[in-house]
mmCIF file of C-alpha atoms and ligand atoms in Angstrom:
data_model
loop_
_atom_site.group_PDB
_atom_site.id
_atom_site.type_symbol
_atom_site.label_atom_id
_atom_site.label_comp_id
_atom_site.label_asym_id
_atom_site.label_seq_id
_atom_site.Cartn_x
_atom_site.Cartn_y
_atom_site.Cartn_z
ATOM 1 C CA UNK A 1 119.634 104.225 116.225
ATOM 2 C CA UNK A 2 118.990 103.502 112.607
ATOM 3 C CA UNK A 3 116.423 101.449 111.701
ATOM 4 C CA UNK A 4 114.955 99.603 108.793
ATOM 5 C CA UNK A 5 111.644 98.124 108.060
ATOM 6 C CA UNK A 6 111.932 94.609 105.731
ATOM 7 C CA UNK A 7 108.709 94.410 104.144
ATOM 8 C CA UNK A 8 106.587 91.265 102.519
ATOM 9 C CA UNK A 9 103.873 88.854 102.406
ATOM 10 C CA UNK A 10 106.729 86.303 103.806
ATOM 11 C CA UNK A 11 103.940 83.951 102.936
ATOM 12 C CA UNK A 12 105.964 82.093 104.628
ATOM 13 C CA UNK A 13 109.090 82.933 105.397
ATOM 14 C CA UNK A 14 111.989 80.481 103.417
ATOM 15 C CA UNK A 15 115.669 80.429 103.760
ATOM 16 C CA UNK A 16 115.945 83.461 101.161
ATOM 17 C CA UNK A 17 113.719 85.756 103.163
ATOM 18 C CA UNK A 18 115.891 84.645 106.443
ATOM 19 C CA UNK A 19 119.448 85.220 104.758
ATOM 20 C CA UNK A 20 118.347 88.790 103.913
ATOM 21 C CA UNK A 21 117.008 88.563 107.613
ATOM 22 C CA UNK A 22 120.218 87.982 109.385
ATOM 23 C CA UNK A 23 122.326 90.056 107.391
ATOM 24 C CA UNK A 24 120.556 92.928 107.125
ATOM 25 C CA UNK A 25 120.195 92.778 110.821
ATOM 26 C CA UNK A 26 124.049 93.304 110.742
ATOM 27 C CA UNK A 27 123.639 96.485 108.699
ATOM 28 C CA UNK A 28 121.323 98.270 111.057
ATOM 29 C CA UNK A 29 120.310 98.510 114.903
ATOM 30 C CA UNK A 30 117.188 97.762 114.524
ATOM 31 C CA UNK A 31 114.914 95.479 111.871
ATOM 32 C CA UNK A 32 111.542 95.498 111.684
ATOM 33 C CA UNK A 33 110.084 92.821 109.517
ATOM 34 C CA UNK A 34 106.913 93.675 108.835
ATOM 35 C CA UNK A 35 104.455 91.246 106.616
ATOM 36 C CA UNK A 36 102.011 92.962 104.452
ATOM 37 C CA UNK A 37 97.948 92.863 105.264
ATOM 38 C CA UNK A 38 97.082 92.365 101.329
ATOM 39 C CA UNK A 39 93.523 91.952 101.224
ATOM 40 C CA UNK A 40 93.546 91.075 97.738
ATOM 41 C CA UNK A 41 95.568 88.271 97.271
ATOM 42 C CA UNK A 42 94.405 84.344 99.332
ATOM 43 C CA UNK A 43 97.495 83.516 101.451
ATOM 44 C CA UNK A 44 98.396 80.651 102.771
ATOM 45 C CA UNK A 45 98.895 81.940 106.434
ATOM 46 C CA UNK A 46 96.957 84.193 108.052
ATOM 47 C CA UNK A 47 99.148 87.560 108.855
ATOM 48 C CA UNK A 48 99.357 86.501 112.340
ATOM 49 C CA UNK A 49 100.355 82.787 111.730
ATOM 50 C CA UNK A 50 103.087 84.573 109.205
ATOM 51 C CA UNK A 51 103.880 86.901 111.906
ATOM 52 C CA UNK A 52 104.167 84.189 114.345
ATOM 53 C CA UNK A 53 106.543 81.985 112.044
ATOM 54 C CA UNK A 54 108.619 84.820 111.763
ATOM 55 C CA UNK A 55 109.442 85.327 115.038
ATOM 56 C CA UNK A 56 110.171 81.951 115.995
ATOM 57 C CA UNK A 57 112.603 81.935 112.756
ATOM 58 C CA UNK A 58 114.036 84.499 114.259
ATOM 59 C CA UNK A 59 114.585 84.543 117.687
ATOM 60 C CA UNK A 60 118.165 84.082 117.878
ATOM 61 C CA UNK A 61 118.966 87.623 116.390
ATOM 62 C CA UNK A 62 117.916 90.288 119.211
ATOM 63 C CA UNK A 63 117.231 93.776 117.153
ATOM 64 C CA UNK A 64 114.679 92.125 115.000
ATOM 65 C CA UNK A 65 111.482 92.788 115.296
ATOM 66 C CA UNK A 66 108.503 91.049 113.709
ATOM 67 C CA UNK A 67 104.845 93.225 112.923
ATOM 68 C CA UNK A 68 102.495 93.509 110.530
ATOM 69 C CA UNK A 69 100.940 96.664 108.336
ATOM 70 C CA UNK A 70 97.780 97.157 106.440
ATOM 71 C CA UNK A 71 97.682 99.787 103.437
ATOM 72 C CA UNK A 72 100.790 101.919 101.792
ATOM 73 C CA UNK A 73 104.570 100.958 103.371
ATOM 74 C CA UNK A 74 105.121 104.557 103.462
ATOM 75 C CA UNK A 75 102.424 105.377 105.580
ATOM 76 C CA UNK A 76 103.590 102.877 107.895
ATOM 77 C CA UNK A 77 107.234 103.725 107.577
ATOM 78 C CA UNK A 78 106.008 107.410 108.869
ATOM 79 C CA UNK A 79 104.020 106.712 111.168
ATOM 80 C CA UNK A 80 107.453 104.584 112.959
ATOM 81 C CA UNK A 81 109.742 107.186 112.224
ATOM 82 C CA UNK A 82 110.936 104.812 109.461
ATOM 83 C CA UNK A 83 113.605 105.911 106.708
ATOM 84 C CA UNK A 84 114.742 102.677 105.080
ATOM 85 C CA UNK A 85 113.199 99.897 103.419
ATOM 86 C CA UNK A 86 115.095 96.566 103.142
ATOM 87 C CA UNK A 87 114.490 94.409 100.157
ATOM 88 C CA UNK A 88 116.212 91.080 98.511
ATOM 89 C CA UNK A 89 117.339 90.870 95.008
ATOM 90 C CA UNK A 90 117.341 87.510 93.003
ATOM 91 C CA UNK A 91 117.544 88.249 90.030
ATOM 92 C CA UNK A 92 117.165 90.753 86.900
ATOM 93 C CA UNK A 93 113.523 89.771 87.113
ATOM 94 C CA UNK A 94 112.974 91.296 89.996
ATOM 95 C CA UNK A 95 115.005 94.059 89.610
ATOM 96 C CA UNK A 96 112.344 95.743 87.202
ATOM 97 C CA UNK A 97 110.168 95.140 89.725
ATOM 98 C CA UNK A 98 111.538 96.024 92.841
ATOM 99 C CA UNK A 99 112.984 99.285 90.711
ATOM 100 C CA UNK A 100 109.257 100.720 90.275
ATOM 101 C CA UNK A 101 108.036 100.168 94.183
ATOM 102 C CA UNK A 102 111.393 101.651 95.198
ATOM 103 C CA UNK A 103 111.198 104.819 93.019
ATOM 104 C CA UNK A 104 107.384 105.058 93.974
ATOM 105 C CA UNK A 105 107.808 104.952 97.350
ATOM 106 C CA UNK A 106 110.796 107.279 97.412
ATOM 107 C CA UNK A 107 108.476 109.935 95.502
ATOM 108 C CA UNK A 108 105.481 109.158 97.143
ATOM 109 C CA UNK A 109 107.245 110.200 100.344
ATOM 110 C CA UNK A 110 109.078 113.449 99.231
ATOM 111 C CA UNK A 111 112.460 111.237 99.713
ATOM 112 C CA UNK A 112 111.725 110.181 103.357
ATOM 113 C CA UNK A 113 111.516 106.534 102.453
ATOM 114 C CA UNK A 114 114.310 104.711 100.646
ATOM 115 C CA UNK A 115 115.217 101.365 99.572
ATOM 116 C CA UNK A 116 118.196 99.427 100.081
ATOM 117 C CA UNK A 117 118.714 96.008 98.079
ATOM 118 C CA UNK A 118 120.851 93.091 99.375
ATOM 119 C CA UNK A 119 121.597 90.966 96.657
ATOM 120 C CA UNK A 120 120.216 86.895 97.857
ATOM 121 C CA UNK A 121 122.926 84.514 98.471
ATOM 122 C CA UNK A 122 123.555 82.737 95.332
ATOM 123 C CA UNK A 123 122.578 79.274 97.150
ATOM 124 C CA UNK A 124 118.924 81.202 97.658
ATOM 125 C CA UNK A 125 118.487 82.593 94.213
ATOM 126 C CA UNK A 126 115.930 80.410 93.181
ATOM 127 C CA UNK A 127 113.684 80.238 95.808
ATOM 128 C CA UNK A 128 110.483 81.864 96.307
ATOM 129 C CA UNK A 129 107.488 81.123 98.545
ATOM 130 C CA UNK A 130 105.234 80.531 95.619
ATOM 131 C CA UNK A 131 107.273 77.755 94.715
ATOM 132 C CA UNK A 132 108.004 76.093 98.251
ATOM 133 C CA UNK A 133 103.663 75.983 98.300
ATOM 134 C CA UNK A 134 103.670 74.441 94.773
ATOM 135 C CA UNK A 135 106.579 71.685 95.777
ATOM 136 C CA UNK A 136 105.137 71.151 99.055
ATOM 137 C CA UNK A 137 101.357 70.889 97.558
ATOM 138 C CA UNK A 138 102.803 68.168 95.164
ATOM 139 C CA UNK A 139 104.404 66.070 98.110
ATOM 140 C CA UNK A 140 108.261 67.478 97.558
ATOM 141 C CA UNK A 141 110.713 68.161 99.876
ATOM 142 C CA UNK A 142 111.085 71.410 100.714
ATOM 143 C CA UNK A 143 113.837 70.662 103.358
ATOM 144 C CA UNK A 144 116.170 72.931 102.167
ATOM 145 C CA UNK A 145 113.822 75.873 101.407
ATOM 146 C CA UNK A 146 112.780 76.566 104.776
ATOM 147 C CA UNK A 147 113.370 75.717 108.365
ATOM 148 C CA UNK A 148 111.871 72.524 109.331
ATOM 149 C CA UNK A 149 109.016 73.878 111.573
ATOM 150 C CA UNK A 150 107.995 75.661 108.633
ATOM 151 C CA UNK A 151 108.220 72.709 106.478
ATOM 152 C CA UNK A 152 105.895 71.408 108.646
ATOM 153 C CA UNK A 153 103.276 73.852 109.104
ATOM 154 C CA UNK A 154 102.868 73.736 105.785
ATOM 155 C CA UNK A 155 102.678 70.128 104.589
ATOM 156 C CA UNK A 156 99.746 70.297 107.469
ATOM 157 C CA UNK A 157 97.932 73.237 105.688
ATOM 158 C CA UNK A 158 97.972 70.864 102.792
ATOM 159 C CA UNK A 159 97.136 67.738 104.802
ATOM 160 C CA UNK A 160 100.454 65.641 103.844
ATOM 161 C CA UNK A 161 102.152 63.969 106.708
HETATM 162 O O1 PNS B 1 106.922 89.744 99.433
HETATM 163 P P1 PNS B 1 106.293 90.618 98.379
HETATM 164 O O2 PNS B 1 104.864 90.207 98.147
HETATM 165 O O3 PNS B 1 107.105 90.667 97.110
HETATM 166 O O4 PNS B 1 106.285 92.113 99.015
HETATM 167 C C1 PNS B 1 105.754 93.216 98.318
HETATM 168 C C2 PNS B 1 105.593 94.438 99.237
HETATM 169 C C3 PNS B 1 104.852 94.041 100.512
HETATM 170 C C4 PNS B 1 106.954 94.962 99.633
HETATM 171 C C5 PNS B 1 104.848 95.557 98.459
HETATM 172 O O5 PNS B 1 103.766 94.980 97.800
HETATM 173 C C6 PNS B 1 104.323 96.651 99.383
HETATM 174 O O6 PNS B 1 105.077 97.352 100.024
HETATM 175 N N1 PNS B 1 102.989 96.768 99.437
HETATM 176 C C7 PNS B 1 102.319 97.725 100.284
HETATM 177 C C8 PNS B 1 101.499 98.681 99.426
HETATM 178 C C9 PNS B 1 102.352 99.823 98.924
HETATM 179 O O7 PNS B 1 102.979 100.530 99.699
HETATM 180 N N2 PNS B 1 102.381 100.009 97.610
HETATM 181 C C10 PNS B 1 103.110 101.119 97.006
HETATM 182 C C11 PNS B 1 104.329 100.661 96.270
HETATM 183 S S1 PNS B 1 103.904 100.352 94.592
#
């Protein structure tokens, strides 16, 4: 069985996320998407209202899984028996970015833990879940950013509707 952990703050989950989703889901047996615990940074959703979203987003595709981790993805790629991590590319800019946590993580592991990048769909390239919040903050429609449950969960979080 080979299986891959997709990690993030999915904070929340938009079309982008979902499109690396469903076709890395295609690539392996089994996905795990797992949203990160960060204690430092003031989400919008609580891990397990993220973790929650997720799996209604994504109940239609049987081997994912949805969880949630605290501390270093390696530690919790070991402690699953975990070899790959699954992560989207955008753009250059994140490339840099997504470069370093890859190479740290491979060495931080002794090579147990790799990365594997699926480049976004071109129609998802600009989207990120900072920018749904701002939009949706503002009053814009954020229809085709996320699924419309989402949408909605989070115009309530910012009491429009
Ligand atoms: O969706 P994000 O916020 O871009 O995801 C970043 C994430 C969760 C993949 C990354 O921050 C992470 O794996 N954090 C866990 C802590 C860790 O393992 N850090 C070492 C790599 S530098």
């Amino acid at each position: 069985m080979k299986r891959a952990v997709y990690p993030g703050s999915f904070d929340p989950v938009t079309f982008g996320h979902l499109d690396v989703i469903k076709r890395a889901s295609e690539v392996f047996d089994v996905l795990i998407v797992s949203v990160l615990n960060n204690k430092v940074k003031t989400p919008l959703f609580s891990v397990e209202e993220r973790v929650k979203i997720l799996k209604e987003a994504t109940k239609d595709i049987p081997n994912v899984q949805v969880d949630s981790f605290t501390g270093l993805l390696i530690n919790y790629a070991r402690e699953n028996d975990i070899h790959v991590a699954v992560r989207g590319l955008r753009a250059i800019t994140d490339f840099e970015y997504e470069l370093q946590i890859a190479q740290t993580n491979r060495k931080l592991s002794d090579g147990k833990l790799d990365t594997i990048f699926l480049t976004t769909s071109l129609e998802y390239a600009y989207l990120s879940s900072s920018s749904v919040k701002e939009i949706a903050s503002f009053g814009g429609d954020i229809s085709q950013c996320v699924p419309e449950f989402v949408a909605k969960l989070i115009y309530e979080k910012y009491h429009i509707l």
